[in-house]
Coordinates of C-alpha atoms in Angstrom, one line a residue:
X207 CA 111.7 79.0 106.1
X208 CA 113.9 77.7 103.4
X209 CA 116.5 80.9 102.5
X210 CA 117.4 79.8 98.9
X211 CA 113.5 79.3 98.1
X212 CA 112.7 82.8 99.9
X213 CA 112.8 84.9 96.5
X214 CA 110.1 82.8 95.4
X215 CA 107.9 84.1 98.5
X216 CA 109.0 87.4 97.9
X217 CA 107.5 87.1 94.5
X218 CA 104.2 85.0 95.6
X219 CA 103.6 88.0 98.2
X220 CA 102.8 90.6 95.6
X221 CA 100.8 88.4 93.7
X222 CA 98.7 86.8 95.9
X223 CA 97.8 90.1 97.5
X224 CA 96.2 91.3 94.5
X225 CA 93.8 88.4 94.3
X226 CA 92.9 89.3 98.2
X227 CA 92.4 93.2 97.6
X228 CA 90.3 92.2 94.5
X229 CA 87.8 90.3 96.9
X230 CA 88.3 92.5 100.0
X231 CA 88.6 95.6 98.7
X232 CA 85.4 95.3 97.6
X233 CA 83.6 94.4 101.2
X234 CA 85.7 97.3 102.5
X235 CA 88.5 99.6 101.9
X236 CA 90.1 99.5 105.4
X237 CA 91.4 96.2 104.0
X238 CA 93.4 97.5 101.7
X239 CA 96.2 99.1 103.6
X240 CA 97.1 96.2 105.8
X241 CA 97.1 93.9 103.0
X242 CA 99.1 96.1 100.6
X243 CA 101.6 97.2 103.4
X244 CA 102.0 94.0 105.2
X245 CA 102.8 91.8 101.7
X246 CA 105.3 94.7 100.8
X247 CA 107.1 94.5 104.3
X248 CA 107.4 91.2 103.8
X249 CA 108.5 91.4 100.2
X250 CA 111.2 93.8 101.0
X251 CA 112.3 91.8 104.1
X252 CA 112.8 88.9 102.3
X253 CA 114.3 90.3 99.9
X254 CA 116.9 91.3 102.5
X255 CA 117.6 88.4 103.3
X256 CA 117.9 86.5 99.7
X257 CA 120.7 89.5 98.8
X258 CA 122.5 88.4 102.3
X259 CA 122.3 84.8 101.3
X260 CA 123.8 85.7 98.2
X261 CA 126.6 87.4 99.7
X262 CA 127.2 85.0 102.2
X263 CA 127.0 81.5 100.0
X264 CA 126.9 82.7 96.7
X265 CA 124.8 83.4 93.4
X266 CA 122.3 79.7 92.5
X267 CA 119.4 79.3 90.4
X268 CA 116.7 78.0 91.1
X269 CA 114.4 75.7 88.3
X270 CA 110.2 76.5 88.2
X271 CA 108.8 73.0 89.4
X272 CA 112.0 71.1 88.9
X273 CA 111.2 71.4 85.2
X274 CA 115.4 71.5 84.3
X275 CA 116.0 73.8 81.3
X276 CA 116.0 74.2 78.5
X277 CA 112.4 72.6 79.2
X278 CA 111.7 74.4 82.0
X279 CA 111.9 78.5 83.7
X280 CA 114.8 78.9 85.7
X281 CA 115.3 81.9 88.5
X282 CA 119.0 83.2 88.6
X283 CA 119.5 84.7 92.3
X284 CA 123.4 86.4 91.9
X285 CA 124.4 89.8 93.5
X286 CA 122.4 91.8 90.7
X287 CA 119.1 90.5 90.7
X288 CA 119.4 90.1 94.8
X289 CA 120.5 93.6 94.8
X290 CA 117.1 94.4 92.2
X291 CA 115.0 92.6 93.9
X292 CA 115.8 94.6 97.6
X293 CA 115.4 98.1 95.4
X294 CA 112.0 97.3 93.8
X295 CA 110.5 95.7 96.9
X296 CA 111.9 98.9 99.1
X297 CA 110.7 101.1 96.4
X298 CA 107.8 99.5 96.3
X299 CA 107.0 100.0 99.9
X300 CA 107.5 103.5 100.1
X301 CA 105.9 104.4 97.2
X302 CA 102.9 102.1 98.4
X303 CA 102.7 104.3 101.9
X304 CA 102.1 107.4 99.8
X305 CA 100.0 105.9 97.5
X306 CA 97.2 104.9 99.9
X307 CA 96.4 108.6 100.9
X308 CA 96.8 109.8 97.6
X309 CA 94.5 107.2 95.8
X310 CA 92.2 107.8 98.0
X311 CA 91.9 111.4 97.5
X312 CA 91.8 110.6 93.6
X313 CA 90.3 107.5 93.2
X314 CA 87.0 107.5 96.1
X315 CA 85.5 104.2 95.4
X316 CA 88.3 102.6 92.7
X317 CA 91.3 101.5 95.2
X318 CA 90.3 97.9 95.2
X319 CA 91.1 98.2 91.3
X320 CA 94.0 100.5 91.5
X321 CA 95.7 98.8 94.2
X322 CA 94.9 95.2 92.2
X323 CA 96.8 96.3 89.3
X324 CA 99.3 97.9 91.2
X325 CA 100.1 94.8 93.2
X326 CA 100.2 92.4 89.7
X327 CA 102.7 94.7 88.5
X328 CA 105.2 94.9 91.0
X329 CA 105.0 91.2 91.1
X330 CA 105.8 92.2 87.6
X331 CA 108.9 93.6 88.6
X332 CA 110.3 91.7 91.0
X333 CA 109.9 88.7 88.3
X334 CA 112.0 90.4 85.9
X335 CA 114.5 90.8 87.8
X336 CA 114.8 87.2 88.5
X337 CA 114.2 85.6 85.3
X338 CA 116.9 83.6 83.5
X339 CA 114.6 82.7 80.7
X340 CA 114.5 85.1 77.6
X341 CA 110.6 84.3 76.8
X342 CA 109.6 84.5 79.8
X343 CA 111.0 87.8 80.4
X344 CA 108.3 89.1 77.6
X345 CA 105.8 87.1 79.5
X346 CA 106.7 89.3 82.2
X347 CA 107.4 92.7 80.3
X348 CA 104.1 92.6 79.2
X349 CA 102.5 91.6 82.5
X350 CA 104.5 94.9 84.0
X351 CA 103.5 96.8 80.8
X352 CA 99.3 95.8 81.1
X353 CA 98.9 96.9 84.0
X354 CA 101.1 100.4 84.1
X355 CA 98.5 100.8 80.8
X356 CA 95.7 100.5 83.0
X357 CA 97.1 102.0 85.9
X358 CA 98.1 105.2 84.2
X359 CA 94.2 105.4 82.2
X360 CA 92.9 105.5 85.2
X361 CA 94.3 109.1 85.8
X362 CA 92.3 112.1 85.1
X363 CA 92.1 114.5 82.1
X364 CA 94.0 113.2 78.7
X365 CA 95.5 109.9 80.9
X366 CA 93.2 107.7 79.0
X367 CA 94.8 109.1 75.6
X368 CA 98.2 109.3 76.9
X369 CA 97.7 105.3 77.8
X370 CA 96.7 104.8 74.4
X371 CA 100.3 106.5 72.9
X372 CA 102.2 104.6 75.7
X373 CA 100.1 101.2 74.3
X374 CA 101.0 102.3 70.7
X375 CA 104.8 102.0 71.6
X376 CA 104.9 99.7 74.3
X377 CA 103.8 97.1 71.6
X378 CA 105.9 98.1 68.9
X379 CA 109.0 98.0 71.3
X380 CA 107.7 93.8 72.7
X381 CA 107.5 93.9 69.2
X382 CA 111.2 94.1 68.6
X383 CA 112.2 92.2 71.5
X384 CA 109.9 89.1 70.3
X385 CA 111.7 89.2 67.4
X386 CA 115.1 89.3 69.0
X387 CA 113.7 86.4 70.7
X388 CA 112.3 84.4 67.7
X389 CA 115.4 84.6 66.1
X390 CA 117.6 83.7 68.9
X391 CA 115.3 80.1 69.4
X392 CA 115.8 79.3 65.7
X393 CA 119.4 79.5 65.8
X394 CA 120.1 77.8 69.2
X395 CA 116.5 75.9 70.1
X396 CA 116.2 77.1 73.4
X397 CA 115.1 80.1 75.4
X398 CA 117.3 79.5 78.6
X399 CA 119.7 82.1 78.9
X400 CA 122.6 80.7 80.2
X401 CA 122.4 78.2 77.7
X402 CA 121.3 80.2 74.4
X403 CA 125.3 81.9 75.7
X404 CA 126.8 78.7 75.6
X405 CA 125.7 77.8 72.4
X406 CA 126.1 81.3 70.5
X407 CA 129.6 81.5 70.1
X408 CA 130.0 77.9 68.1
X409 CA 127.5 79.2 65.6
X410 CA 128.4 80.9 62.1
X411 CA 125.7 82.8 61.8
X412 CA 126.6 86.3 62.5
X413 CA 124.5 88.1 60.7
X414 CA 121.6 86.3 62.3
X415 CA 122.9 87.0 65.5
X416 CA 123.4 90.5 65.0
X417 CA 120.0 91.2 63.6
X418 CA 118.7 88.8 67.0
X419 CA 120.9 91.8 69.3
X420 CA 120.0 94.8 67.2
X421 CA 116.2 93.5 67.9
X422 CA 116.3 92.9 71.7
X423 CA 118.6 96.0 71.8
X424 CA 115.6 98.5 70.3
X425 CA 113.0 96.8 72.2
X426 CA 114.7 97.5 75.6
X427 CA 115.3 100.7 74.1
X428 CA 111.7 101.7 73.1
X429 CA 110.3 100.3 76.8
X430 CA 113.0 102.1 78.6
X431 CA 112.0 105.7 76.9
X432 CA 115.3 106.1 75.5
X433 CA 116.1 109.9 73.6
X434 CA 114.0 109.4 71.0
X435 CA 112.3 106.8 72.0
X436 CA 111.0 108.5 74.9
X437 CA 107.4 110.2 73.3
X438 CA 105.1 108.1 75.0
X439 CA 106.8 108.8 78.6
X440 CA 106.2 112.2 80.0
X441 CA 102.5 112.2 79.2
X442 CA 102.2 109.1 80.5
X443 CA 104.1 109.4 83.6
X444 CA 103.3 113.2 84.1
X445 CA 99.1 111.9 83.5
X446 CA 98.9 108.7 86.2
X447 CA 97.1 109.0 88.9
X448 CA 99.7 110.5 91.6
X449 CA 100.1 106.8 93.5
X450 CA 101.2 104.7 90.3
X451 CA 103.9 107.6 89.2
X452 CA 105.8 107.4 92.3
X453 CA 106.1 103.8 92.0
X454 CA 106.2 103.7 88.2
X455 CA 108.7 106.5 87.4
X456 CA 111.6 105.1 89.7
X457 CA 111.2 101.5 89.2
X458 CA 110.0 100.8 85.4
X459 CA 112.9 102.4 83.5
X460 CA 115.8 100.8 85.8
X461 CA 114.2 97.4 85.8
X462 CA 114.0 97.8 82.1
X463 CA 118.0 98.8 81.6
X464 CA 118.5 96.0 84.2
X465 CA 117.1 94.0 81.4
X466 CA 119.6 95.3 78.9
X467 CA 122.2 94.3 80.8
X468 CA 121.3 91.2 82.0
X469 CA 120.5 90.5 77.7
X470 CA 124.2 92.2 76.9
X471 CA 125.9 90.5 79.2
X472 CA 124.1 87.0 80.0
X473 CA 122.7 86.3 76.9
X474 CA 125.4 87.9 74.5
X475 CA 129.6 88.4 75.5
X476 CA 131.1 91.7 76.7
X477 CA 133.4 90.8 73.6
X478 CA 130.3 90.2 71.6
X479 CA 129.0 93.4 72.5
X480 CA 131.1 96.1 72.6
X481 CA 134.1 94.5 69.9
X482 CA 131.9 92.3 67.3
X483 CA 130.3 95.6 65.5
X484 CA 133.6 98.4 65.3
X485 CA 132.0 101.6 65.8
X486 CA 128.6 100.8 67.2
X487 CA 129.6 100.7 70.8
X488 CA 130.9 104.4 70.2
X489 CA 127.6 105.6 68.7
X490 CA 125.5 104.5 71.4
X491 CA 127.5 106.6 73.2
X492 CA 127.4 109.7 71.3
X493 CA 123.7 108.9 71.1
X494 CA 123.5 109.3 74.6
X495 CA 125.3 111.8 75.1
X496 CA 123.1 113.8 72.4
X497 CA 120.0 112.2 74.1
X498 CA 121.5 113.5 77.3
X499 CA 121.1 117.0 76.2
X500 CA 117.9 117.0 74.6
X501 CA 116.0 115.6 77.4
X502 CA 117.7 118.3 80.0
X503 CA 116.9 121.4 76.9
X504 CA 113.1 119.8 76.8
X505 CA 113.2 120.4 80.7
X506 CA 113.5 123.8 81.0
X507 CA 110.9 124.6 78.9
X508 CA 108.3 123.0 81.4
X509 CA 106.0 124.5 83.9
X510 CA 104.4 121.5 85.7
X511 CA 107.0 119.8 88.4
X512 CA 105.9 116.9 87.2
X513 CA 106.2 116.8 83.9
X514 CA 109.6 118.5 84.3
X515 CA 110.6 115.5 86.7
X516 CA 109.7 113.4 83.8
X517 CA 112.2 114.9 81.0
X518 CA 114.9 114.5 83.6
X519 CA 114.2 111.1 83.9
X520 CA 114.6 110.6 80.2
X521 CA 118.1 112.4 80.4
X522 CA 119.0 109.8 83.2
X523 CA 118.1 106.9 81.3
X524 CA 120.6 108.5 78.7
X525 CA 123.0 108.1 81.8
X526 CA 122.8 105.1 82.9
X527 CA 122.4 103.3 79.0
X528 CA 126.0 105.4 78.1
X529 CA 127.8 104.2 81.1
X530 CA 126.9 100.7 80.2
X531 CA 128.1 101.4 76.7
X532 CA 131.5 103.2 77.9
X533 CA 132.5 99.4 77.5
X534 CA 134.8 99.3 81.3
X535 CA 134.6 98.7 84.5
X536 CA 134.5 101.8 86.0
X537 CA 131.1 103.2 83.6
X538 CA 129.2 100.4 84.3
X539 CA 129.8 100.1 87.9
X540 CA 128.9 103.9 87.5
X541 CA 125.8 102.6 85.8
X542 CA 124.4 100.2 88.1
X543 CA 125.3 102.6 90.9
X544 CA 123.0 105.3 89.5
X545 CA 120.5 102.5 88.7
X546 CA 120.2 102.3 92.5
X547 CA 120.9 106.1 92.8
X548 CA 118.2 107.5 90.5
X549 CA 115.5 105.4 91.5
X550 CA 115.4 106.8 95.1
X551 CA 116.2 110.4 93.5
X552 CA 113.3 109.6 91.1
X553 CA 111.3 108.1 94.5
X554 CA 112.0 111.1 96.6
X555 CA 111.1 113.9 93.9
X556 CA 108.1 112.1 93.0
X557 CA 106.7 111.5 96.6
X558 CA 107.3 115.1 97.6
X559 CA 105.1 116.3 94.3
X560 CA 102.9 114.2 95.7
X561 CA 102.8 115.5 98.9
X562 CA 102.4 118.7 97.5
X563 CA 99.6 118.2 95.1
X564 CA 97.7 116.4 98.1
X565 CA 97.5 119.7 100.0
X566 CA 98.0 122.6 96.9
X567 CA 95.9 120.3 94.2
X568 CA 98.3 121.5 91.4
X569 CA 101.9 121.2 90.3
X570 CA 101.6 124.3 88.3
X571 CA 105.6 126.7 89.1
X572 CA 103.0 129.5 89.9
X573 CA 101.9 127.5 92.8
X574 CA 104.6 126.9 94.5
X575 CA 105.2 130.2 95.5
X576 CA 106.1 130.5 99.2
X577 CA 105.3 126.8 99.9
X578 CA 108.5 126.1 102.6
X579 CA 106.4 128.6 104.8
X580 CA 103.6 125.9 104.5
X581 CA 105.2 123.0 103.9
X582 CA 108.8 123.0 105.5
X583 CA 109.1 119.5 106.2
X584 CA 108.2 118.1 102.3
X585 CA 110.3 121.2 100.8
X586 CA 113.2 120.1 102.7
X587 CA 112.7 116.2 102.1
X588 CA 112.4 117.8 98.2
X589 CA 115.2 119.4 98.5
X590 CA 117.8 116.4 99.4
X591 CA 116.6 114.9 96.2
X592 CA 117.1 117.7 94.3
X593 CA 120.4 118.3 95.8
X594 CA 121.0 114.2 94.8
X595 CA 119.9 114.6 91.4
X596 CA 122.1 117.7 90.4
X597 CA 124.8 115.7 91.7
X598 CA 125.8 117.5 95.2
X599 CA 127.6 115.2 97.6
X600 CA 127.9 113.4 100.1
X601 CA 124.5 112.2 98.5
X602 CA 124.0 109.2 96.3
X603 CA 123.8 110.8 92.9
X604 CA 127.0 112.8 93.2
X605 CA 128.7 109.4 93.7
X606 CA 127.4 107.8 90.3
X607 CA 127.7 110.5 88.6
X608 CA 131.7 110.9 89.5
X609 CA 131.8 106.9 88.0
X610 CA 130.2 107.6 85.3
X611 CA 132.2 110.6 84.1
X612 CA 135.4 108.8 85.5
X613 CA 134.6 105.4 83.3
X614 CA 133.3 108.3 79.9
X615 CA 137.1 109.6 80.5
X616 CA 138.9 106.1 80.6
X617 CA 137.2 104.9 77.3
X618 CA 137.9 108.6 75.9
X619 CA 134.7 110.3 75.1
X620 CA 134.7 114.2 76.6
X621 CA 131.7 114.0 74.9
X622 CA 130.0 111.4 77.1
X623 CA 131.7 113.7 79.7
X624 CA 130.4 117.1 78.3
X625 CA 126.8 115.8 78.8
X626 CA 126.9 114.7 82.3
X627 CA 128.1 117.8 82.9
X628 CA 126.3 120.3 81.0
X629 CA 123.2 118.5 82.0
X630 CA 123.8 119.0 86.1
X631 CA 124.0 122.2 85.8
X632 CA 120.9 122.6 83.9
X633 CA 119.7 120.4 87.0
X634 CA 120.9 123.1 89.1
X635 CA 118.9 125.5 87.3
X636 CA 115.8 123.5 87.5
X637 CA 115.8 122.9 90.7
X638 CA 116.4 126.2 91.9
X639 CA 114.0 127.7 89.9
X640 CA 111.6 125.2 92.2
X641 CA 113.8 126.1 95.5
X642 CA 113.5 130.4 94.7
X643 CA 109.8 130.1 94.5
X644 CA 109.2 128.1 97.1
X645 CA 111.7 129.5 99.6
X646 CA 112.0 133.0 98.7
X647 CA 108.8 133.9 97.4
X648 CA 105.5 135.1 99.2
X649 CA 102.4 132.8 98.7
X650 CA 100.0 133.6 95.7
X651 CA 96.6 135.5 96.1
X652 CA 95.5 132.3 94.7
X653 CA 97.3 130.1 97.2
X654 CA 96.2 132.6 100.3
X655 CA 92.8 131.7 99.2
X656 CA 92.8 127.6 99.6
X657 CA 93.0 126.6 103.1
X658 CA 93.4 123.1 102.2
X659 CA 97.0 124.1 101.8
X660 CA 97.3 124.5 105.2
X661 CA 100.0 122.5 106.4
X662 CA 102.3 119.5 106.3
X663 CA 100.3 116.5 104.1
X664 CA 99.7 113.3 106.6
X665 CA 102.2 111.4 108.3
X666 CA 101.7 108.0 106.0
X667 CA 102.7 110.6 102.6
X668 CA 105.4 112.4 105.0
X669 CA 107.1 109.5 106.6
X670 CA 108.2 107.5 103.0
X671 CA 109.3 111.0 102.0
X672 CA 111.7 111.5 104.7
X673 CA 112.7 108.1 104.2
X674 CA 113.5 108.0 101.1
X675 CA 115.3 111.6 101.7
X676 CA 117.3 109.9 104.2
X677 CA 117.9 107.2 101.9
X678 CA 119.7 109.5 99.6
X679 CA 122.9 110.0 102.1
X680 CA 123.0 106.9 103.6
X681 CA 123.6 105.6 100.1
X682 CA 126.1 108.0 99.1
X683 CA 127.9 107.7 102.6
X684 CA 127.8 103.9 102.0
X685 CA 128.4 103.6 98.3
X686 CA 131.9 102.6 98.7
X687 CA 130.7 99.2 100.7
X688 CA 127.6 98.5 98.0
X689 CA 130.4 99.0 95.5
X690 CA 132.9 96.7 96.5
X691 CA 130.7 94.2 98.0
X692 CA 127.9 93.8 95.7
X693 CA 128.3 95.5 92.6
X694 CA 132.0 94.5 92.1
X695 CA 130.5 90.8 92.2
X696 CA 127.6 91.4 89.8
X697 CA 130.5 93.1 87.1
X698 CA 130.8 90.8 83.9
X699 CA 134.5 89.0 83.7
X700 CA 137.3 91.0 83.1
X701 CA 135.5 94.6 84.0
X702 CA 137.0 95.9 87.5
X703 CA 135.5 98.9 89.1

């Protein structure tokens, strides 16, 4: 097999899957699993391979049917979207172990639907991350957007209405970045991204261009769930049926602030960005920093793990969106770092709550009560990730964070600092709140009462778990190596780590 076309297999795999659970899934289910599984091993294996490639020969791109651009779509295969493309496909995989037991609990009858969807929109995904053509980015936003709709409607209770809110402003935010779009074709006449760079800075337009950013710039903003942006995403996420939120809360949100910085720094200059507007680069940061702290306040007052996990993934979008604004080397290696670093925090947490509402059929805090005694395995697994997402080391999130607040104090802003801060220890507090029930306190009347909560969930929800756990220290042990050999090449010119 051709290496430098493999990306393009580990794109087809996805896809054409779908079409064969579609048609198979409907003669019979036990299809399903060694179709889903077997195109996301080989997804993620490729995708292995394509980020070694890179490393070893160097960043290409690769044109759609030898259509050259500006005509044509061209792929752009450097360390960052190599490095993307291995987290989604791994992500994917897990997540899609997990999933299978859990949609079939939920869904009896449906998985040939769910699992079509699913497998369009981590195609999706992996397409974003690729893409070097600003249209057909949207193409694929919406493609990634569709199918989370219908994915998350398909969920019980208010999920149907929740879809609806998350339709509302998932349009209004493609919206915006069709705009940004619009506007950049009519002042360059192309779509390619590479060239739409070249040609910007020749142009004396700049309030054309400016209104072009500020539109991309909202859009991203609005699909990422950006503080206070962010009103469509814990119902939604909180609301979707238990297999698409372990895929869908790690992996949409960092593809999407992928995006941004793939438009910030591939479509528009570093110089453009942070120096062409005096004062705007600032107040995205103090935005974030505010945005920061709301998210992490709105946490605490929850009583559903899940919908808890969801604020805090709001707060670290805040994160990762400030360290790419701290405007230096060190925040935005800090904020690709975390990109990698929160989306297996976000995978773990979210495969353990649904481990747990597999066997307790709730996420309720009253619950949990005493659930190590029946669950050690899955608290413990739950318990890494927590320990990653408040920031403890040696695990991965301690290692982003320290980045982050190290870039936040070279661009002076103790306010930028103040937040991260403030907001792990409100982590802490979280997350033992979940640890002192669980560990410390005896099992409710309630929970006595239900032997389905009997024991560890099966071994195909368990074994991603622990995985993923795992995960979580091998990539803070090894962050110094994915820092200086990948991310240091994927930095824009002139930004060291």
């Amino acid at each position: 097999m051709n290496t430098p076309n493999l990306h393009l297999y580990v794109l087809a795999a996805p896809l054409l899957t779908a079409f064969a659970v579609n048609l198979l899934g409907r003669v019979s289910r036990t299809w399903i699993g060694p179709l889903v599984l077997g195109a996301l091993t080989f997804s993620a294996g490729g995708a292995l391979m394509t980020l070694l490639h890179v490393l070893r020969e160097g960043a290409f791109r690769y044109t759609i049917g030898n259509w050259q651009p500006p005509l044509g779509i061209e792929l752009v295969v450097d360390p960052l979207s190599a490095l993307m493309l291995l987290l989604v496909s791994a992500v994917a995989l897990l997540a899609t172990s997990s999933a299978l037991k859990s949609v079939a609990h939920e869904l009896p009858g449906r998985e040939h639907l769910f699992f079509t969807l699913y497998m369009i929109l981590i195609a999706g995904l992996l397409g974003l991350v690729l893409t070097g053509d600003a249209f057909n980015l949207y193409v694929l936003l919406e493609i990634t957007a569709i199918t989370t709709y219908g994915l998350i409607a398909m969920g019980s209770g208010r999920a149907a209405l929740s879809s609806f809110h998350y339709i509302i402003m998932g349009s209004i935010g493609a919206c915006f970045y069709l705009l940004g779009v619009g506007y950049l074709y009519i002042l360059t006449g192309t779509l390619n991204m590479a060239d739409i760079a070249q040609i910007l800075p020749g142009l004396d337009a700049p309030a054309a261009i400016a209104t072009a950013f500020a539109f991309l710039m909202v859009g991203l903003w609005v699909k990422m769930g950006l503080f206070p942006l962010h009103v469509w995403l814990p119902n939604a996420y909180s609301q979707a049926p238990t297999g698409a939120g372990a895929m869908i809360a790690p992996l949409m949100t960092k593809v999407t602030i992928y995006l941004m910085i793939r438009v910030m720094f591939s479509i528009f200059s570093p110089d453009y960005t942070f120096l062409a507007h005096a004062g705007i680069q600032a107040g995205i940061v103090w935005a974030a920093s505010l945005a920061i702290m709301c998210a992490s306040g709105l946490a605490l007052a929850q009583r559903n793990l899940r919908r808890m996990l969801t604020y805090i993934l709001v707060a670290e979008v805040a994160y990762m969106v400030g360290g790419v604004w701290l405007a230096n080397g060190t925040g935005i290696t800090g904020a690709i770092l975390h990109i990698v670093s929160d989306a297996m925090m976000t995978l773990c947490l979210f495969l353990a709550a649904a481990a747990i509402i597999y066997r307790t059929g709730s996420l309720e805090f009253d619950r949990l009560n005493g659930l190590y005694r029946r669950m050690p395995v899955t608290m413990a697994a739950f318990t890494v990730g927590a320990f990653s997402m408040i920031g403890v080391p040696p695990t991965c999130g301690f290692f982003s964070k320290w980045y982050l607040i190290l870039g936040a104090v070279r661009a002076g802003h103790p306010e930028f600092v103040t937040a991260l801060l403030i907001s792990s220890l409100i982590n802490a507090v979280l997350f033992f709140r979940i640890i002192e029930l669980a560990y410390f306190q005896p099992a409710s009347d309630l929970s006595r009462s239900e032997p389905q909560q009997a024991g560890e969930a099966p071994l195909l929800m368990l074994s991603p778990l622990l995985l993923s756990a795992v995960a979580l220290v091998a990539i803070g042990l090894g962050s110094g190596p994915l820092i200086e050999n990948i991310i240091r090449l994927a930095m824009p010119p002139g930004f060291a780590p």
